[in-house]
Coordinates of C-alpha atoms in Angstrom, one line a residue:
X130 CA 0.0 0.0 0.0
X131 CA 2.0 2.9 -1.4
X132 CA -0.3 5.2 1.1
X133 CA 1.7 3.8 4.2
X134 CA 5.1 4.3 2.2
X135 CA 7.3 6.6 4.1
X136 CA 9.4 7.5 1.0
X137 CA 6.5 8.2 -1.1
X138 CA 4.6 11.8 -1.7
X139 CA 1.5 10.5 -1.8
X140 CA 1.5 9.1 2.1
X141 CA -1.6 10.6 4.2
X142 CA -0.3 13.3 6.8
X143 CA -3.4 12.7 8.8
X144 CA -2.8 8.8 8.9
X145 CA 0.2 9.8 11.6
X146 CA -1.6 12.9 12.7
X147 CA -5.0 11.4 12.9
X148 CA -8.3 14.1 11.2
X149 CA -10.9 16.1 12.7
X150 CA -14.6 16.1 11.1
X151 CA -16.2 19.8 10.8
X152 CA -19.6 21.2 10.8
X153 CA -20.7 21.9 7.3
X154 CA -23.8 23.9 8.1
X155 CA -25.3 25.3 10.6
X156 CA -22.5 26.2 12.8
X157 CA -23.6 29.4 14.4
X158 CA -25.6 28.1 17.5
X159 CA -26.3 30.6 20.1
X160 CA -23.8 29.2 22.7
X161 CA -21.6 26.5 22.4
X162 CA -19.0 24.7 24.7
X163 CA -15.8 24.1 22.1
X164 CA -11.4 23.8 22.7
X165 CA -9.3 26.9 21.1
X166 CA -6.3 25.3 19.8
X167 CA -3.2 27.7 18.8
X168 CA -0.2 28.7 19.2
X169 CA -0.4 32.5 21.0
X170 CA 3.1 34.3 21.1
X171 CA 2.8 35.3 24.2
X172 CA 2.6 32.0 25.5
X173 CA 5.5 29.9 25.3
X174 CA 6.6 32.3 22.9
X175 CA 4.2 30.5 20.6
X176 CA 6.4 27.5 20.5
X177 CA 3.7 25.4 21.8
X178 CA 0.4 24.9 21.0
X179 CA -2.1 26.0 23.7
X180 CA -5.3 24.4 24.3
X181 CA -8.6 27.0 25.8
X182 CA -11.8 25.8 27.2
X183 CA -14.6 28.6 26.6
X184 CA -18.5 28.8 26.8
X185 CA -19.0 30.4 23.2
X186 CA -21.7 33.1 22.6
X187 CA -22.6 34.2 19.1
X188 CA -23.4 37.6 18.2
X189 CA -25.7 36.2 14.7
X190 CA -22.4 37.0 12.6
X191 CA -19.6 35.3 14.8
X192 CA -18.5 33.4 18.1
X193 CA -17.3 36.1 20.9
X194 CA -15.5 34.2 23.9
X195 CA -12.9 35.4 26.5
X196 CA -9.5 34.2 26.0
X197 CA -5.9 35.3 27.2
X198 CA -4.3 34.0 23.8
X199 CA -2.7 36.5 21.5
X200 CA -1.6 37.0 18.2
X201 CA -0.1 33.6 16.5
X202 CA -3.6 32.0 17.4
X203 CA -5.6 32.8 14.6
X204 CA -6.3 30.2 12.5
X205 CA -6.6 27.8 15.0
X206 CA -9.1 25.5 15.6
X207 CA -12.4 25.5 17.6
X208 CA -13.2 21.8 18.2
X209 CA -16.4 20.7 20.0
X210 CA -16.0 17.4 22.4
X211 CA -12.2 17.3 21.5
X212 CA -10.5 14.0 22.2
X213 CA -11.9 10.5 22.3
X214 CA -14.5 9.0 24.7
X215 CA -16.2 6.1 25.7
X216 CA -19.9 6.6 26.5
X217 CA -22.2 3.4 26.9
X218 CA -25.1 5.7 27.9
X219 CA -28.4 5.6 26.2
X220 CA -28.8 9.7 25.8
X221 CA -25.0 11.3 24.8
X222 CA -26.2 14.8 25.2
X223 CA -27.6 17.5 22.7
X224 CA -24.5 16.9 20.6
X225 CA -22.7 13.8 20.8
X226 CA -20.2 14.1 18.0
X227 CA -16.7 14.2 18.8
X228 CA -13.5 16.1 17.1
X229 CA -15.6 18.2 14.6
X230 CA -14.0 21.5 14.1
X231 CA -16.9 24.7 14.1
X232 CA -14.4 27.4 12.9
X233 CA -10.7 29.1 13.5
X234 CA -10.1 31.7 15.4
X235 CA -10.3 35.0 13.0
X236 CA -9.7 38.3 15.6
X237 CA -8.7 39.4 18.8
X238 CA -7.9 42.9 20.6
X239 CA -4.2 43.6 20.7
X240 CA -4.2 45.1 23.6
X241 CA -4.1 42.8 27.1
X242 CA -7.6 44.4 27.8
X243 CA -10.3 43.2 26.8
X244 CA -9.4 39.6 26.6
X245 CA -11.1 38.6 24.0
X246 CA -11.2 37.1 21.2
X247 CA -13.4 35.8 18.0
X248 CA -14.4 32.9 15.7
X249 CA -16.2 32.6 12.6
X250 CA -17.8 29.9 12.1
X251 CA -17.7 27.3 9.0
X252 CA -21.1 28.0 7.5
X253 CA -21.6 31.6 9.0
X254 CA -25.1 32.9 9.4
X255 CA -27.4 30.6 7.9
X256 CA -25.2 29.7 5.6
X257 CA -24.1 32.7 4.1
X258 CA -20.6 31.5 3.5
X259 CA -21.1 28.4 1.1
X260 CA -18.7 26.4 2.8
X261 CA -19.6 23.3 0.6
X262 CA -18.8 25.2 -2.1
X263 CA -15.5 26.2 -0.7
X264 CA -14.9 22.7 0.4
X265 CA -15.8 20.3 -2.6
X266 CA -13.7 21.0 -5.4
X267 CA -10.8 20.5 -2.7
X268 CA -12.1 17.5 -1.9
X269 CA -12.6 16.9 -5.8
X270 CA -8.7 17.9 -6.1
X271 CA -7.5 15.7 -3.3
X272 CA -9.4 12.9 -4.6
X273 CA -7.8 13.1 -8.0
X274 CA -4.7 12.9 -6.3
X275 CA -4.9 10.4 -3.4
X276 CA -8.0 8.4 -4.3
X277 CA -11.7 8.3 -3.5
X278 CA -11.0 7.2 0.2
X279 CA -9.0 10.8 0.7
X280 CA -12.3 13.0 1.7
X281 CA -16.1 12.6 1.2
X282 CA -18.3 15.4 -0.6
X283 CA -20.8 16.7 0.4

């Protein structure tokens, strides 16, 4: 399987780095729990990656949440029930998905006051920002590349 081939191009980062789903639509819910991932300069002198808890509350356009993290976190990921589990319960909550990435963070204030930062999400208001459209001819490329198994469309 030339896919778990060291020496060649075509190996799968994600098959040593493992993959995160996303939400496709209908990603701006009026709060959400998710983990900020990112690497903030002005923590670790953004040699390390920093991990952030945060009750998330949208504004219709946007996630607002309070965070200490500076600039060298944007882009990073928002991830809702981040890491693995093992639940044998009947009911697994309102949203029992785990990994799936809702956005990345996108601004922040400078300043050390206020500490806050924001998130757009992956569909933005209803919607509006066509994601899938964004999404599958990527997925269309990779597949041409690295084979049907390499992403599902949607």
């Amino acid at each position: 399987n030339n896919r778990n081939n060291s020496a060649n191009p075509t190996n799968e980062m994600g098959a040593a780095t493992g993959w995160y789903g996303f939400c496709l639509s209908f990603c701006l819910q009026p709060y959400f729990s998710l983990t900020q991932l990112g690497y903030p300069g002005n923590y670790y002198g953004g040699n390390n990656m920093t991990k952030s808890e945060h009750l998330y509350v949208s504004d219709g356009r946007d996630y607002i949440y309070g965070s200490g993290m500076r600039g060298g976190s944007s882009g990073g990921p928002h991830i809702a029930n981040l890491g693995e589990l093992s639940d044998s319960a009947t009911d697994q909550g309102q949203w029992p998905y785990r990994n799936v990435v809702f956005g990345a963070t996108s601004w922040g204030y400078i300043s050390e006051e206020p500490k806050i930062q924001g998130m757009s999400s992956l569909s933005g208001p209803n919607n509006a920002y066509l994601f899938r459209d964004l999404y599958n001819p990527a997925c269309n490329t990779a597949q041409a590349i690295h084979g049907a198994g390499s992403c599902p469309l949607y």
